[in-house]
Amino acid sequence: MDRRSFIRKAGATGVGAAAAAATLAAPAIAQSNPKVTWRLASSFPKSLSDTIFGGALTLSKYVSEVTDGNFQIQVFAAGEIVPALQVADAVTAGTIEAAHTVCYYFWGKDPTWALGSAVPFSLNARGINAWHYQGGGIDLFNEFLGTQGIVGFPSGNTGVQMGGWFRKEINTVADLQGLKFRVGGFAGKVLERLGVVPQQLAGGDIYPALEKGTIDAAEFVGPFDDEKLGFVKVAPFYYYPGWWEGGPTVHSLFNKAKFEELPKQYQSVLKVACQAADANMLSAYDWLNTAALKRLVAAGAQLRPFSPEIMSASFDAANQTYAEIEAGNATFKKTWESIKAFRKDYYLNMQVAEYNYDTFMMVQQRGGKL
């Protein structure tokens, strides 16, 4: 056989082998990447697509792209298919496969729900992420979520939030007596000890309640989101910090049975996409909040810190509340003790390099040197 004939025949054989391999591989690939379509209900309005609602959009986008469009998650805003505060129940029931929410909305069923997101005087955003990803927090919280037929992963964080919009100034604990305050989740239980009458409303219902005077004050998130909802027009006093949300984790919740039915690679894709959404949301808030705060002040917002009296009384009330719950709820106690142990060391470490660097830079900013 001459050289040219050999090459022609070898080439034909190679092409045939490649075609056969492709024929064999295609069904295997199709089987390993099946078509899956899920529905996800958010607890947030579409108007916040740049930030907190956008976390679900980020999750959906990455899952679709990584799976070549085979795994689709359809995202619905609060109220489109499920009311904002009922999304976890819908996931448990299997009515929907997924939700994007903050778990303290459901603390009334069991206060352990709140520990996965934020509770008063817990960790900031970096701290809670360290606990989730490095301190076993994800697994510990999923032990609890599993009893609800759910598996969940962090999918966003706002950073420390503002303390809310008030129709009148609040200077002392006495000023809190009878105050009708829209405040999410677990914080309301603590504030009740100080005379506050907590109100739990979905984001889209806050503005009309403030405008009509149905409530006296409301907290939501922070400058960028609050600006979009227009609170400055009806309640000018803007307090800080939101000590009940030092670093609230936004979760993606999945029906446990549906999650476990997925191929392993789809489960991994979901986990990675959740972590990407987590990082993306926090960076978005860091980028957007400063300019929004400047605009709010220009529009009439009057910035006010909570007084030391109010902060100290709130801290004491929180600890009293925790002690009562721990005495009767072993799951809460186990999870809260894990967070507290890390919190103690975390804020020791933060006093060294982080605090001193940030404080120095803040002084430079105030001096007009940046």
XYZ file of N, CA, C and O in Angstrom, residues 232-357:
504
model
N -38.702 58.378 51.601
C -38.313 59.717 52.021
C -39.464 60.713 51.886
O -39.503 61.733 52.595
N -40.403 60.421 51.042
C -41.519 61.346 50.809
C -42.522 61.356 51.960
O -43.284 62.317 52.115
N -42.537 60.302 52.750
C -43.583 60.183 53.778
C -43.050 60.030 55.194
O -43.826 60.105 56.156
N -41.736 59.815 55.360
C -41.154 59.662 56.696
C -39.701 60.139 56.620
O -38.824 59.383 56.216
N -39.411 61.387 57.002
C -38.104 61.986 56.705
C -36.936 61.545 57.578
O -35.779 61.689 57.167
N -37.177 61.011 58.780
C -36.078 60.695 59.687
C -35.552 59.292 59.405
O -36.266 58.297 59.571
N -34.284 59.223 58.983
C -33.681 57.983 58.499
C -32.629 57.527 59.515
O -31.545 58.084 59.608
N -32.983 56.496 60.284
C -32.146 56.051 61.398
C -31.196 54.917 61.002
O -31.451 54.172 60.050
N -30.141 54.798 61.787
C -29.135 53.752 61.590
C -28.459 53.449 62.914
O -28.493 54.272 63.829
N -27.842 52.236 63.071
C -27.872 51.098 62.131
C -29.073 50.200 62.388
O -29.705 50.270 63.447
N -29.353 49.324 61.433
C -30.368 48.290 61.641
C -29.732 47.146 62.409
O -29.276 46.167 61.814
N -29.703 47.282 63.727
C -28.976 46.312 64.563
C -29.572 44.912 64.511
O -28.958 43.955 64.955
N -30.770 44.804 63.985
C -31.405 43.481 63.839
C -30.983 42.802 62.535
O -31.299 41.642 62.314
N -30.267 43.541 61.665
C -29.837 42.975 60.389
C -28.422 43.437 60.077
O -28.181 44.209 59.169
N -27.477 42.917 60.858
C -26.090 43.290 60.649
C -25.503 42.721 59.371
O -24.550 43.275 58.823
N -26.076 41.638 58.888
C -25.597 41.018 57.642
C -26.567 39.958 57.199
O -26.256 38.762 57.195
N -27.784 40.334 56.805
C -28.840 39.354 56.533
C -28.593 38.522 55.273
O -28.427 39.053 54.181
N -28.581 37.229 55.456
C -28.436 36.304 54.338
C -29.778 36.113 53.639
O -30.798 35.861 54.283
N -29.764 36.253 52.329
C -30.918 35.922 51.494
C -30.699 34.500 50.986
O -29.616 34.179 50.497
N -31.693 33.666 51.138
C -31.543 32.248 50.779
C -32.299 31.876 49.503
O -33.362 32.452 49.204
N -31.763 30.916 48.802
C -32.537 30.143 47.831
C -32.970 28.869 48.534
O -32.133 28.143 49.086
N -34.267 28.635 48.548
C -34.825 27.441 49.177
C -35.354 26.514 48.089
O -36.050 26.954 47.176
N -35.033 25.229 48.191
C -35.452 24.245 47.198
C -36.228 23.121 47.871
O -35.875 22.693 48.987
N -37.253 22.647 47.208
C -37.963 21.474 47.696
C -36.964 20.325 47.784
O -36.285 19.996 46.802
N -36.839 19.729 48.956
C -35.787 18.740 49.207
C -35.906 17.533 48.280
O -34.911 17.052 47.725
N -37.110 17.029 48.095
C -37.297 15.864 47.233
C -36.929 16.189 45.787
O -36.265 15.393 45.101
N -37.336 17.365 45.315
C -37.014 17.771 43.951
C -35.511 17.970 43.781
O -34.933 17.613 42.749
N -34.861 18.552 44.788
C -33.421 18.765 44.723
C -32.689 17.433 44.646
O -31.756 17.263 43.849
N -33.110 16.473 45.448
C -32.426 15.181 45.487
C -32.676 14.358 44.232
O -31.905 13.452 43.919
N -33.742 14.672 43.480
C -34.005 13.990 42.210
C -33.071 14.467 41.098
O -32.911 13.780 40.084
N -32.472 15.638 41.265
C -31.617 16.196 40.220
C -30.346 15.376 40.048
O -29.839 14.790 41.010
N -29.788 15.337 38.832
C -28.450 14.756 38.659
C -27.454 15.498 39.547
O -27.629 16.684 39.843
N -26.411 14.810 39.964
C -25.432 15.404 40.871
C -24.832 16.684 40.301
O -24.566 17.641 41.036
N -24.606 16.713 38.984
C -24.003 17.911 38.423
C -24.959 19.101 38.490
O -24.533 20.244 38.655
N -26.265 18.850 38.399
C -27.234 19.941 38.527
C -27.285 20.437 39.973
O -27.444 21.631 40.220
N -27.157 19.527 40.928
C -27.103 19.957 42.321
C -25.891 20.858 42.539
O -25.984 21.886 43.221
N -24.755 20.467 41.960
C -23.552 21.276 42.105
C -23.695 22.620 41.417
O -23.252 23.655 41.937
N -24.313 22.625 40.249
C -24.553 23.879 39.541
C -25.392 24.827 40.393
O -25.103 26.022 40.499
N -26.424 24.304 41.024
C -27.264 25.135 41.889
C -26.453 25.733 43.037
O -26.560 26.921 43.340
N -25.647 24.906 43.686
C -24.846 25.395 44.819
C -23.892 26.508 44.394
O -23.780 27.537 45.064
N -23.213 26.293 43.268
C -22.247 27.283 42.800
C -22.955 28.558 42.353
O -22.494 29.679 42.631
N -24.087 28.416 41.677
C -24.841 29.591 41.232
C -25.367 30.378 42.424
O -25.409 31.615 42.402
N -25.763 29.679 43.485
C -26.208 30.364 44.699
C -25.067 31.186 45.300
O -25.264 32.341 45.705
N -23.882 30.601 45.344
C -22.747 31.313 45.930
C -22.373 32.518 45.062
O -21.991 33.580 45.590
N -22.489 32.380 43.748
C -22.219 33.511 42.855
C -23.239 34.629 43.082
O -22.892 35.813 43.124
N -24.506 34.249 43.240
C -25.545 35.245 43.503
C -25.306 35.934 44.840
O -25.549 37.138 44.988
N -24.817 35.177 45.806
C -24.503 35.709 47.129
C -23.466 36.827 47.015
O -23.659 37.946 47.511
N -22.355 36.530 46.365
C -21.274 37.513 46.224
C -21.712 38.708 45.382
O -21.388 39.861 45.696
N -22.477 38.438 44.332
C -22.888 39.503 43.418
C -23.802 40.503 44.114
O -23.679 41.717 43.927
N -24.731 40.018 44.932
C -25.668 40.919 45.584
C -24.967 41.859 46.554
O -25.235 43.067 46.569
N -24.067 41.338 47.365
C -23.376 42.176 48.338
C -22.544 43.252 47.643
O -22.557 44.421 48.058
N -21.852 42.886 46.580
C -21.047 43.875 45.860
C -21.938 44.924 45.201
O -21.567 46.106 45.117
N -23.125 44.523 44.752
C -24.058 45.486 44.152
C -24.501 46.525 45.180
O -24.545 47.727 44.896
N -24.828 46.064 46.381
C -25.221 47.015 47.426
C -24.066 47.942 47.797
O -24.269 49.156 47.984
N -22.867 47.411 47.918
C -21.717 48.248 48.250
C -21.507 49.328 47.190
O -21.127 50.461 47.496
N -21.756 48.979 45.951
C -21.539 49.915 44.843
C -22.646 50.968 44.754
O -22.381 52.142 44.485
N -23.881 50.562 45.008
C -25.039 51.433 44.745
C -25.475 52.296 45.929
O -26.088 53.353 45.729
N -25.188 51.855 47.151
C -25.769 52.534 48.308
C -25.227 53.944 48.547
O -25.980 54.826 48.990
N -23.948 54.177 48.276
C -23.370 55.490 48.579
C -24.038 56.597 47.775
O -24.463 57.624 48.331
N -24.141 56.405 46.472
C -24.770 57.422 45.630
C -26.233 57.614 46.008
O -26.749 58.738 46.018
N -26.900 56.507 46.347
C -28.315 56.599 46.734
C -28.475 57.391 48.029
O -29.412 58.183 48.176
N -27.552 57.175 48.985
C -27.632 57.904 50.246
C -27.483 59.410 50.012
O -28.205 60.224 50.610
N -26.576 59.796 49.139
C -26.412 61.218 48.803
C -27.692 61.789 48.199
O -28.115 62.904 48.539
N -28.316 61.034 47.322
C -29.553 61.510 46.691
C -30.677 61.643 47.713
O -31.482 62.574 47.667
N -30.744 60.701 48.642
C -31.794 60.742 49.658
C -31.640 61.965 50.556
O -32.626 62.632 50.890
N -30.421 62.268 50.940
C -30.181 63.452 51.767
C -30.567 64.712 50.993
O -31.203 65.634 51.541
N -30.224 64.742 49.725
C -30.600 65.898 48.900
C -32.118 66.028 48.771
O -32.652 67.137 48.613
N -32.823 64.884 48.869
C -34.281 64.889 48.746
C -34.984 65.168 50.077
O -36.218 65.197 50.126
N -34.202 65.341 51.142
C -34.813 65.703 52.415
C -34.654 64.704 53.544
O -35.157 64.947 54.651
N -33.993 63.586 53.297
C -33.787 62.622 54.382
C -32.897 63.227 55.458
O -31.890 63.872 55.161
N -33.283 63.026 56.712
C -32.507 63.521 57.847
C -31.902 62.325 58.578
O -32.621 61.556 59.217
N -30.590 62.161 58.449
C -29.916 61.004 59.026
C -29.814 61.142 60.539
O -29.460 62.202 61.063
N -30.143 60.058 61.230
C -30.094 60.050 62.683
C -29.549 58.705 63.174
O -30.044 57.650 62.757
N -28.558 58.703 64.065
C -28.136 57.441 64.694
C -29.076 57.112 65.845
O -29.576 58.014 66.531
N -29.313 55.826 66.061
C -30.014 55.435 67.279
C -29.139 55.832 68.474
O -27.919 55.649 68.451
N -29.770 56.361 69.506
C -29.021 56.818 70.676
C -28.378 55.640 71.399
O -28.846 54.496 71.298
N -27.292 55.894 72.151
C -26.696 54.833 72.970
C -27.710 54.194 73.909
O -27.642 52.982 74.165
N -28.640 54.981 74.425
C -29.668 54.431 75.311
C -30.504 53.379 74.599
O -30.755 52.283 75.136
N -30.930 53.691 73.394
C -31.761 52.750 72.626
C -30.942 51.519 72.231
O -31.426 50.388 72.324
N -29.698 51.715 71.804
C -28.861 50.585 71.401
C -28.622 49.636 72.577
O -28.752 48.411 72.438
N -28.281 50.185 73.738
C -28.004 49.341 74.899
C -29.246 48.598 75.366
O -29.193 47.402 75.689
N -30.375 49.291 75.397
C -31.627 48.653 75.817
C -32.019 47.556 74.841
O -32.524 46.493 75.246
N -31.781 47.777 73.562
C -32.113 46.780 72.537
C -31.220 45.550 72.677
O -31.685 44.412 72.537
N -29.935 45.764 72.945
C -28.998 44.657 73.127
C -29.420 43.792 74.321
O -29.458 42.560 74.231
N -29.780 44.431 75.404
C -30.213 43.691 76.591
C -31.507 42.932 76.324
O -31.671 41.776 76.745
N -32.430 43.576 75.624
C -33.709 42.929 75.303
C -33.499 41.724 74.403
O -34.173 40.687 74.542
N -32.546 41.838 73.473
C -32.251 40.721 72.581
C -31.727 39.525 73.377
O -32.156 38.381 73.169
N -30.800 39.772 74.298
C -30.233 38.680 75.077
C -31.278 38.011 75.965
O -31.259 36.783 76.151
N -32.195 38.787 76.510
C -33.285 38.216 77.297
C -34.169 37.324 76.433
O -34.591 36.236 76.856
N -34.434 37.784 75.221
C -35.265 37.006 74.297
C -34.587 35.698 73.920
O -35.218 34.630 73.900
N -33.285 35.757 73.628
C -32.553 34.543 73.275
C -32.581 33.527 74.412
O -32.778 32.331 74.179
N -32.389 33.992 75.623
C -32.363 33.082 76.772
C -33.695 32.354 76.921
O -33.730 31.147 77.204
N -34.780 33.060 76.713
C -36.105 32.446 76.823
C -36.313 31.389 75.740
O -36.839 30.302 76.018
N -35.909 31.709 74.530
C -36.118 30.767 73.424
C -35.221 29.544 73.580
O -35.658 28.397 73.381
N -33.972 29.757 73.948
C -33.036 28.648 74.111
C -33.520 27.644 75.164
O -33.291 26.434 75.033
N -34.203 28.151 76.172
C -34.671 27.273 77.246
C -35.702 26.261 76.764
O -35.852 25.183 77.358
N -36.400 26.571 75.682
C -37.452 25.673 75.221
C -37.319 25.164 73.801
O -38.212 24.491 73.289
N -36.196 25.479 73.137
C -36.043 25.094 71.731
C -34.603 24.621 71.516
O -33.688 25.427 71.341
N -34.410 23.304 71.527
C -33.061 22.730 71.437
C -32.392 23.022 70.101
O -31.179 23.240 70.035
N -33.166 23.035 69.027
C -32.592 23.304 67.702
C -32.099 24.739 67.613
O -31.004 25.010 67.105
N -32.909 25.670 68.104
C -32.492 27.069 68.151
C -31.221 27.210 68.979
O -30.260 27.871 68.563
N -31.214 26.593 70.134
C -30.073 26.692 71.049
C -28.788 26.188 70.387
O -27.743 26.840 70.459
N -28.863 25.062 69.714
C -27.692 24.475 69.066
C -27.135 25.415 67.997
O -25.908 25.637 67.914
N -28.009 25.977 67.188
C -27.572 26.843 66.103
C -27.065 28.180 66.630
O -26.015 28.674 66.199
N -27.778 28.769 67.567
C -27.389 30.063 68.121
C -26.065 29.960 68.880
O -25.229 30.870 68.802
N -25.846 28.871 69.590
C -24.571 28.700 70.290
C -23.403 28.642 69.308
O -22.308 29.143 69.590
N -23.625 28.030 68.153
C -22.584 27.977 67.132
C -22.261 29.382 66.622
O -21.092 29.755 66.472
N -23.300 30.176 66.364
C -23.089 31.552 65.886
C -22.411 32.391 66.969
O -21.458 33.130 66.697
N -22.886 32.268 68.213
C -22.319 33.072 69.302
C -20.839 32.785 69.522
O -20.050 33.702 69.767
N -20.461 31.533 69.441
C -19.059 31.168 69.663
C -18.157 31.832 68.629
O -17.077 32.362 68.954
N -18.611 31.848 67.381
C -17.818 32.496 66.335
C -17.884 34.015 66.478
O -16.887 34.712 66.265
N -19.049 34.545 66.825
C -19.223 35.993 66.970
C -18.209 36.577 67.953
O -17.614 37.637 67.709
N -18.003 35.902 69.064
C -17.083 36.395 70.095
C -15.670 36.559 69.543
O -15.015 37.593 69.752
N -15.185 35.560 68.829
C -13.839 35.633 68.267
C -13.771 36.554 67.052
O -12.764 37.234 66.828
N -14.838 36.573 66.275
C -14.854 37.394 65.064
C -14.677 38.871 65.414
O -13.864 39.576 64.800
N -15.415 39.338 66.410
C -15.313 40.758 66.757
C -14.052 41.084 67.554
O -13.674 42.250 67.666
N -13.378 40.067 68.064
C -12.031 40.283 68.598
C -11.068 40.559 67.453
O -10.318 41.550 67.460
N -11.106 39.722 66.453
C -10.228 39.885 65.296
C -10.506 41.194 64.567
O -9.576 41.887 64.122
N -11.767 41.571 64.449
C -12.127 42.777 63.707
C -11.611 44.050 64.378
O -11.520 45.099 63.740
N -11.289 43.997 65.664
C -10.802 45.178 66.377
C -9.352 45.510 66.034
O -8.878 46.600 66.372
N -8.664 44.606 65.387
C -7.238 44.802 65.143
C -7.039 45.509 63.800
O -7.228 46.716 63.699
N -6.713 44.808 62.766
C -6.380 45.450 61.488
C -7.587 46.104 60.818
O -7.522 47.246 60.353
N -8.713 45.377 60.747
C -9.881 45.893 60.024
C -10.367 47.216 60.614
O -10.553 48.202 59.899
N -10.594 47.233 61.916
C -11.140 48.424 62.571
C -10.197 49.615 62.412
O -10.613 50.725 62.065
N -8.931 49.386 62.652
C -7.983 50.494 62.606
C -7.772 51.028 61.194
O -7.645 52.239 60.986
N -7.740 50.118 60.223
C -7.606 50.580 58.840
C -8.841 51.371 58.422
O -8.741 52.477 57.878
